[in-house]
PDB file of C-alpha atoms in Angstrom:
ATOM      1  CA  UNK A   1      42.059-112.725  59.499  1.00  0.00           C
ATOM      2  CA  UNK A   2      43.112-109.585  58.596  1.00  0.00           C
ATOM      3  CA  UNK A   3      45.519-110.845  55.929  1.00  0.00           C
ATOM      4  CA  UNK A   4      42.804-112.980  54.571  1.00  0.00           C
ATOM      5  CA  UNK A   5      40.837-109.484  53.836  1.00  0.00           C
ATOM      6  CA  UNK A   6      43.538-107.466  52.392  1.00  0.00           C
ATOM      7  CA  UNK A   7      44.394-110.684  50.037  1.00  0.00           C
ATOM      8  CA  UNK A   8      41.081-111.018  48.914  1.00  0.00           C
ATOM      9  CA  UNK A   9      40.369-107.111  48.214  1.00  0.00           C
ATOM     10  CA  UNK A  10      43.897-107.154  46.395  1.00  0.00           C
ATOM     11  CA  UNK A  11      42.208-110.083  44.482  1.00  0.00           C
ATOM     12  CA  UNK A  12      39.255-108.091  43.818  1.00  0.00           C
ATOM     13  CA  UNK A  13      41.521-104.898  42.741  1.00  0.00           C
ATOM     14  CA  UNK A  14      43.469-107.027  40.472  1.00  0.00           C
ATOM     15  CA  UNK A  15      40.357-108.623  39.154  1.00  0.00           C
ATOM     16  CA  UNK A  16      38.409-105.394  38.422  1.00  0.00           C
ATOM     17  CA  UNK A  17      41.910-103.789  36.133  1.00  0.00           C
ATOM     18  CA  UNK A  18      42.205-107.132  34.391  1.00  0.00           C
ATOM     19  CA  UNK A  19      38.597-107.129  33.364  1.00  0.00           C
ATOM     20  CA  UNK A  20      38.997-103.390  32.312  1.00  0.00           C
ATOM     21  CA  UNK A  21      41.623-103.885  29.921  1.00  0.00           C
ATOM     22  CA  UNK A  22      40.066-106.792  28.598  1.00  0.00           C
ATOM     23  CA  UNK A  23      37.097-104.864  27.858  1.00  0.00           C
ATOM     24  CA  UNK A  24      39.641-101.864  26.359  1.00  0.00           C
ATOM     25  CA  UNK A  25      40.260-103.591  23.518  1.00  0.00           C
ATOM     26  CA  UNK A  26      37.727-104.698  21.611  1.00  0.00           C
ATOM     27  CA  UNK A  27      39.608-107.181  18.452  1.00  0.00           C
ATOM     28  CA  UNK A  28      42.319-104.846  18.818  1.00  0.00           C
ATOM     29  CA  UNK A  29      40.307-101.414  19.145  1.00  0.00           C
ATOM     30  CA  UNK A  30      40.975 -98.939  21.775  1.00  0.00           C
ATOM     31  CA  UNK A  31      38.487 -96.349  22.419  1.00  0.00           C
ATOM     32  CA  UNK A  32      39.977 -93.142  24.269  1.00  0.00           C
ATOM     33  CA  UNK A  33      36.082 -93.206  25.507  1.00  0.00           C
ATOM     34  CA  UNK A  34      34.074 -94.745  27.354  1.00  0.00           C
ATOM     35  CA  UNK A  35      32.233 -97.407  25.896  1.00  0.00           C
ATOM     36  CA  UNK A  36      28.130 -97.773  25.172  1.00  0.00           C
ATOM     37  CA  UNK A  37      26.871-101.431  25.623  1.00  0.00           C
ATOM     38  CA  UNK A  38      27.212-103.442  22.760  1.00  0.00           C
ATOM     39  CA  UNK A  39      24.593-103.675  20.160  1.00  0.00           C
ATOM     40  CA  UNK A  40      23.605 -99.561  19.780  1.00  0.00           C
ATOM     41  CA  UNK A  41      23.329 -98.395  16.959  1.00  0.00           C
ATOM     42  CA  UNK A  42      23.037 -94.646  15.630  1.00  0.00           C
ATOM     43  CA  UNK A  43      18.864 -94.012  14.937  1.00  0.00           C
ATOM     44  CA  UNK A  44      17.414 -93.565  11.520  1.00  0.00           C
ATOM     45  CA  UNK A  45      17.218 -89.472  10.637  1.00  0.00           C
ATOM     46  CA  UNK A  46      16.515 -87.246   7.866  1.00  0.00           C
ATOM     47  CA  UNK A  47      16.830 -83.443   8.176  1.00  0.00           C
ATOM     48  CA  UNK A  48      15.691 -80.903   5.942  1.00  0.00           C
ATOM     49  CA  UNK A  49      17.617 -77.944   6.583  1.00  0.00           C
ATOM     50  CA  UNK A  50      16.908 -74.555   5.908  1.00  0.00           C
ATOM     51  CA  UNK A  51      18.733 -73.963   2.673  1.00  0.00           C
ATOM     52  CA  UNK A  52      16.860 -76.824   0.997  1.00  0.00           C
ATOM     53  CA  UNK A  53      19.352 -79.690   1.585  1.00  0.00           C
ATOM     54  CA  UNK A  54      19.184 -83.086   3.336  1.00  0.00           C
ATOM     55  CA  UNK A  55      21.072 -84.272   6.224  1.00  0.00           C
ATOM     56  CA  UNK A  56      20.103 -87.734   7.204  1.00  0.00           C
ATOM     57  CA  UNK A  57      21.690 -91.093   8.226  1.00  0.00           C
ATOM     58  CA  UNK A  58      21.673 -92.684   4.819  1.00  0.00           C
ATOM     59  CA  UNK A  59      24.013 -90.838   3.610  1.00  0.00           C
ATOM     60  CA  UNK A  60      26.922 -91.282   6.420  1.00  0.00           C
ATOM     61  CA  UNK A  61      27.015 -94.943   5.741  1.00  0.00           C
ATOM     62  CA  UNK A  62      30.748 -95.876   5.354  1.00  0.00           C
ATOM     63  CA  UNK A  63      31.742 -93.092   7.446  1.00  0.00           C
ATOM     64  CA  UNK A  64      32.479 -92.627  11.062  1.00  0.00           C
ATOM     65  CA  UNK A  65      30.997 -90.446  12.867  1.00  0.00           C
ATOM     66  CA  UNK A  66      30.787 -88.060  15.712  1.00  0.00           C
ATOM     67  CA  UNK A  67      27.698 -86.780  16.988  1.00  0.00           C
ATOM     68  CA  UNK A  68      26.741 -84.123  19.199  1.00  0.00           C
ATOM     69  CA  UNK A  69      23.985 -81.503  20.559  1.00  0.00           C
ATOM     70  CA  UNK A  70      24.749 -77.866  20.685  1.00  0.00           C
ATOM     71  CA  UNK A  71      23.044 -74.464  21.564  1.00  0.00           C
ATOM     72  CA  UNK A  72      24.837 -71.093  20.402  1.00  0.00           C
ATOM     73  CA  UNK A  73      23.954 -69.711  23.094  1.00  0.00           C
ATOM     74  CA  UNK A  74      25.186 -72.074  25.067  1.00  0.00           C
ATOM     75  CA  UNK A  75      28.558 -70.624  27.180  1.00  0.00           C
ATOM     76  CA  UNK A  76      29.514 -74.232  29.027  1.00  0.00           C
ATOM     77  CA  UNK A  77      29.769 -77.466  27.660  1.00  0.00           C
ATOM     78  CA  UNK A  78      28.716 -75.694  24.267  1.00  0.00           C
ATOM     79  CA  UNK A  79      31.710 -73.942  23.701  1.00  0.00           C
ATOM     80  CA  UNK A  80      34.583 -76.461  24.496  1.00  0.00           C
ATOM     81  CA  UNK A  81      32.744 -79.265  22.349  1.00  0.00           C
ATOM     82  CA  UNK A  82      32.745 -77.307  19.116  1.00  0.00           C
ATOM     83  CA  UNK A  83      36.225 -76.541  19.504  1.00  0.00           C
ATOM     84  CA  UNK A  84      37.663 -80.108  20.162  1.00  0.00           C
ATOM     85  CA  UNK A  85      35.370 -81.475  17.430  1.00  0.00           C
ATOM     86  CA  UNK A  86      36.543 -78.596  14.873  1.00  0.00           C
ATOM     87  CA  UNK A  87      40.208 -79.429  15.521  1.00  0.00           C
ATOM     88  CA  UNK A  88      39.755 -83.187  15.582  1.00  0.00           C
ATOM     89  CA  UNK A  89      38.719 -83.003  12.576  1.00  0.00           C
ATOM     90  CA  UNK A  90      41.147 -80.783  11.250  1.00  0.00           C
ATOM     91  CA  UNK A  91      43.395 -83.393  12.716  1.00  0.00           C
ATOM     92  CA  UNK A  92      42.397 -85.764  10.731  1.00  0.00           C
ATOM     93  CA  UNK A  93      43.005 -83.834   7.431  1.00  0.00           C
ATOM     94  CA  UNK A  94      39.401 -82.372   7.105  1.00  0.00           C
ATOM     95  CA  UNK A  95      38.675 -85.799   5.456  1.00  0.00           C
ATOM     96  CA  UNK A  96      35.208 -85.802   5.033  1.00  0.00           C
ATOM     97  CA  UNK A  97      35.570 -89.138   2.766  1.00  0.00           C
ATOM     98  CA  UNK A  98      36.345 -90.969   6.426  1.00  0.00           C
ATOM     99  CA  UNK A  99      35.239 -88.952   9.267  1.00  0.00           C
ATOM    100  CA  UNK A 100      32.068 -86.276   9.624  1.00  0.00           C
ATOM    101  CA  UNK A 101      31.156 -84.291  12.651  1.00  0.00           C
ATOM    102  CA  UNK A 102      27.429 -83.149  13.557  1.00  0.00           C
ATOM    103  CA  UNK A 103      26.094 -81.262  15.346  1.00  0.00           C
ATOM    104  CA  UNK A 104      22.137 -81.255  16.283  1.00  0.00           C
ATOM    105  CA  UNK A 105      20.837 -78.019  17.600  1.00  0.00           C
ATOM    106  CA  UNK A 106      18.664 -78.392  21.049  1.00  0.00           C
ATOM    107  CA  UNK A 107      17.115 -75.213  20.483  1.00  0.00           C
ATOM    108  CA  UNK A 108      15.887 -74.892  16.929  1.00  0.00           C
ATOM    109  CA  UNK A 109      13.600 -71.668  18.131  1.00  0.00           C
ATOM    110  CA  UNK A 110      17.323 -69.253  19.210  1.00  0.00           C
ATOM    111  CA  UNK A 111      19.365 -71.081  16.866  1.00  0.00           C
ATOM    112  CA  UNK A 112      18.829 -69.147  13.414  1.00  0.00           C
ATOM    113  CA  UNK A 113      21.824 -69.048  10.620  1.00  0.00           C
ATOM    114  CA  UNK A 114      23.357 -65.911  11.609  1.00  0.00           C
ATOM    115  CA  UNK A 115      24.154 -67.554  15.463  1.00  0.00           C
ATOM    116  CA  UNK A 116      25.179 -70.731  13.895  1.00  0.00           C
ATOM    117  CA  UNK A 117      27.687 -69.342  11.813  1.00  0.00           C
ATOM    118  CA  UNK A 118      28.990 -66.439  14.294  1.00  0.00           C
ATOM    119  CA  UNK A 119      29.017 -69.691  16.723  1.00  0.00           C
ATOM    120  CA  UNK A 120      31.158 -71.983  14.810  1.00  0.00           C
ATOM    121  CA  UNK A 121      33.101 -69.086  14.048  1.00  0.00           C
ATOM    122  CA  UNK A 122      34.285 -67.897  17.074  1.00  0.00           C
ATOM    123  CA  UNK A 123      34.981 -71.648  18.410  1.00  0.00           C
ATOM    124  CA  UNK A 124      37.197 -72.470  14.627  1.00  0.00           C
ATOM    125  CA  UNK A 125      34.817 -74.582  13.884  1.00  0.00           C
ATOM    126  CA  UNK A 126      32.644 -73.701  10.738  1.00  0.00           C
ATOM    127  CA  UNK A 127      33.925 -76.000   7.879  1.00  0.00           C
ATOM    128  CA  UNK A 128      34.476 -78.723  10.370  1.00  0.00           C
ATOM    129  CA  UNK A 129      31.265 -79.241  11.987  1.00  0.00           C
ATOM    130  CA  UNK A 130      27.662 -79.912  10.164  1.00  0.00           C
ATOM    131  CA  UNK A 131      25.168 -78.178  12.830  1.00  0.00           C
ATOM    132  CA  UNK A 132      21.802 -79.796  12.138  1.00  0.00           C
ATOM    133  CA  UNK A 133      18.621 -76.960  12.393  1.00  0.00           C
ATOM    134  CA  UNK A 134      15.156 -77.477  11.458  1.00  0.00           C
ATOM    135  CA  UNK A 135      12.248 -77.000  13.514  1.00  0.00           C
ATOM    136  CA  UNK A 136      11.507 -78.207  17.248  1.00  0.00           C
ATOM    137  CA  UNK A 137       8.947 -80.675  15.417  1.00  0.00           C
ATOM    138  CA  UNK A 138      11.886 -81.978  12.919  1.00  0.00           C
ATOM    139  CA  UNK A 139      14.360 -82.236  16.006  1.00  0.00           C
ATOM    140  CA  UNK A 140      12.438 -83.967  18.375  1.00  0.00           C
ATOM    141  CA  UNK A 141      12.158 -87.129  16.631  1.00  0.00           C
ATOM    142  CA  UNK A 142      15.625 -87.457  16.899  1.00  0.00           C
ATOM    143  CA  UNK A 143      16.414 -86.257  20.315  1.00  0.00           C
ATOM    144  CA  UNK A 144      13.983 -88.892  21.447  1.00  0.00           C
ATOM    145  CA  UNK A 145      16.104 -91.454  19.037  1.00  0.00           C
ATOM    146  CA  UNK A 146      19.504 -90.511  20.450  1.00  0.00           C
ATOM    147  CA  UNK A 147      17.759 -90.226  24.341  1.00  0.00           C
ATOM    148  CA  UNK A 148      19.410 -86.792  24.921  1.00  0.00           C
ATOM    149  CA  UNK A 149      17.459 -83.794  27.087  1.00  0.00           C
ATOM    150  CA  UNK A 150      17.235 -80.653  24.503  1.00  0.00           C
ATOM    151  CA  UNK A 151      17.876 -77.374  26.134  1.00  0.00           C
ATOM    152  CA  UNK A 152      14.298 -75.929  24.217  1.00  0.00           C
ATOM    153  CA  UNK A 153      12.608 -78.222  27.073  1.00  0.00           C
ATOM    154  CA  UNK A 154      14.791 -77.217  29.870  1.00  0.00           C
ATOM    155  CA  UNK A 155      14.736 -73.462  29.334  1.00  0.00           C
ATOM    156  CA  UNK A 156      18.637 -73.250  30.030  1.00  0.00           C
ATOM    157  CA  UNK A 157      20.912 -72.988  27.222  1.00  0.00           C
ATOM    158  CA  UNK A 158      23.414 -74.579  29.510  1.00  0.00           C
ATOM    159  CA  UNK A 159      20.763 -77.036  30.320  1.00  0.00           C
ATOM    160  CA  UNK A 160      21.015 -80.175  28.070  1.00  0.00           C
ATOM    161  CA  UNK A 161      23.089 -82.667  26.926  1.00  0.00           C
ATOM    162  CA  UNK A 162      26.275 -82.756  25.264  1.00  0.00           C
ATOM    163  CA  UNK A 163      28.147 -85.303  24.947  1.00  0.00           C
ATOM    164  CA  UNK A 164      29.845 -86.747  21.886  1.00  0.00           C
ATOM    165  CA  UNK A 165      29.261 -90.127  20.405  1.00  0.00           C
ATOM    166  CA  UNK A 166      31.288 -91.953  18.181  1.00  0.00           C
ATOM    167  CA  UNK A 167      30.104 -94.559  15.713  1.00  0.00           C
ATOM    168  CA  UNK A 168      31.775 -96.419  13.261  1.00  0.00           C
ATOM    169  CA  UNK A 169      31.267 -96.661   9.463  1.00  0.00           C
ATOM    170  CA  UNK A 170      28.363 -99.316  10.101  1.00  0.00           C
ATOM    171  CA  UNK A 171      26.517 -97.445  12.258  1.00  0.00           C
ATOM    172  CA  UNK A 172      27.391 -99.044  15.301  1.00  0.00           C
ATOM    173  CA  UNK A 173      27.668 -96.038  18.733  1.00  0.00           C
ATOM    174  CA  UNK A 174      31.747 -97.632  19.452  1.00  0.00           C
ATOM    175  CA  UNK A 175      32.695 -94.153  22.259  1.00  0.00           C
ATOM    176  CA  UNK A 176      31.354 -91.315  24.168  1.00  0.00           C
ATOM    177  CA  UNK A 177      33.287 -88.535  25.281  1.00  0.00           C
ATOM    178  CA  UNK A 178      32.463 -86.042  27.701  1.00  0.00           C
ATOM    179  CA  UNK A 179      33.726 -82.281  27.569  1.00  0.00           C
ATOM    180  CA  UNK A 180      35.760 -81.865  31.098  1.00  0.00           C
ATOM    181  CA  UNK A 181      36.194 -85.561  31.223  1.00  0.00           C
ATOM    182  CA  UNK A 182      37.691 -86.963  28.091  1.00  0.00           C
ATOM    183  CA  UNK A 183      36.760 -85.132  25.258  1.00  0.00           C
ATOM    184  CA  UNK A 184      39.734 -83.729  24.239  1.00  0.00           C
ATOM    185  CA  UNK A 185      40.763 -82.908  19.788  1.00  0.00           C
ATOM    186  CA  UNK A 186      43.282 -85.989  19.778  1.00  0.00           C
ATOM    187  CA  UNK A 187      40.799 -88.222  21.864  1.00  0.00           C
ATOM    188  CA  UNK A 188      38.163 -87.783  19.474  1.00  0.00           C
ATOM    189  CA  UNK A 189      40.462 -87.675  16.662  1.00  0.00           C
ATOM    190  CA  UNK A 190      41.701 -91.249  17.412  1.00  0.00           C
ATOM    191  CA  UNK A 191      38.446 -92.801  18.056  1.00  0.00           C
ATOM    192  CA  UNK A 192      37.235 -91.280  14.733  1.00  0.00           C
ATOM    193  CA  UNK A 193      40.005 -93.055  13.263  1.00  0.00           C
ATOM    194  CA  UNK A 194      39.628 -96.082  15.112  1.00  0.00           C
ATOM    195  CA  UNK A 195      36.025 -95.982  14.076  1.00  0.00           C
ATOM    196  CA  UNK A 196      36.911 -95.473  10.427  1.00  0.00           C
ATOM    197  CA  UNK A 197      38.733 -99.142  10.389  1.00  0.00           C
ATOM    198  CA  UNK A 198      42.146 -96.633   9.019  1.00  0.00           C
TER     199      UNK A 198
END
């Protein structure tokens, strides 16, 4: 009997890997993070930002993309994101024609110009990453859209969520990578690319 049991969870080890790298590859495509369920797509947006221009979702089409939510004065997560995204992208030649990184702020009320660009500063990130500010009645829309917890509603700066999301030129969320986990420059670098269809 006990044979029996130690066959069958074998079976059921051996059944659970296959089934993981089947789902790895997706037509070829392997994603360095985990995967979303199929059919999620990156919600409709449109930003006004302070010095008069437009950041919104129509204009990323053909593009992938990595998305994000910061605070400057964030000292966990916060930190370590900015700086993988800034040098994945640098990886990837700064080639804004393929790949764009965002970054939407979860506390539009702390997060004036100055601290945005002393923030991306200090973490080598400035021409790399696009940090999205507006007001708390701009934001929200879209932190309800992308079902992320902004740190204005927590009261934490290290309170919210962070993770990056990849999605590929048609808009479709492909990765998500998760600072201390797998979010790492040449992670994100390769699933931008992978995204890209390059």
């Amino acid at each position: 009997m006990r044979i029996v049991l130690l066959a069958a969870a074998l079976l059921g080890v051996l059944a659970v890997v296959f089934g993981l790298v089947l789902t790895r590859g997706d037509g070829g495509e392997d994603f360095r993070g985990s995967r979303p369920p199929e059919g999620l797509t990156m919600p409709a947006f449109a930003v006004e930002m302070p010095d008069g221009s437009t950041v919104g979702s129509d204009g990323l089409r053909d593009k992938a993309v990595a998305v994000t939510f910061l605070d400057t004065q964030c000292t966990e997560a916060c930190p370590i994101v900015a700086a993988q995204m800034g040098e994945a992208i640098r990886r990837l030649g700064g080639d804004g024609e393929k790949a764009v990184a965002l970054a939407f702020s979860v506390d539009p009320v702390n997060d004036t110009p100055a601290r945005i660009r002393s923030f991306l500063t200090r973490y080598r990130a400035l021409d790399e990453l696009r940090y999205v500010d507006g007001t708390v009645e701009q934001l929200r829309p879209i932190w309800e859209g992308f079902e992320i917890l902004p740190s204005v509603d927590t009261g934490n700066s290290n309170m919210h969520s962070a993770p990056v999301r990849v999605y590929d030129s048609e808009g479709r969320w492909r990765s998500t990578l998760h600072p201390g986990v797998d979010l790492t420059a040449a992670n994100l670098a390769h699933d931008l690319q992978v995204a890209s269809g390059s």
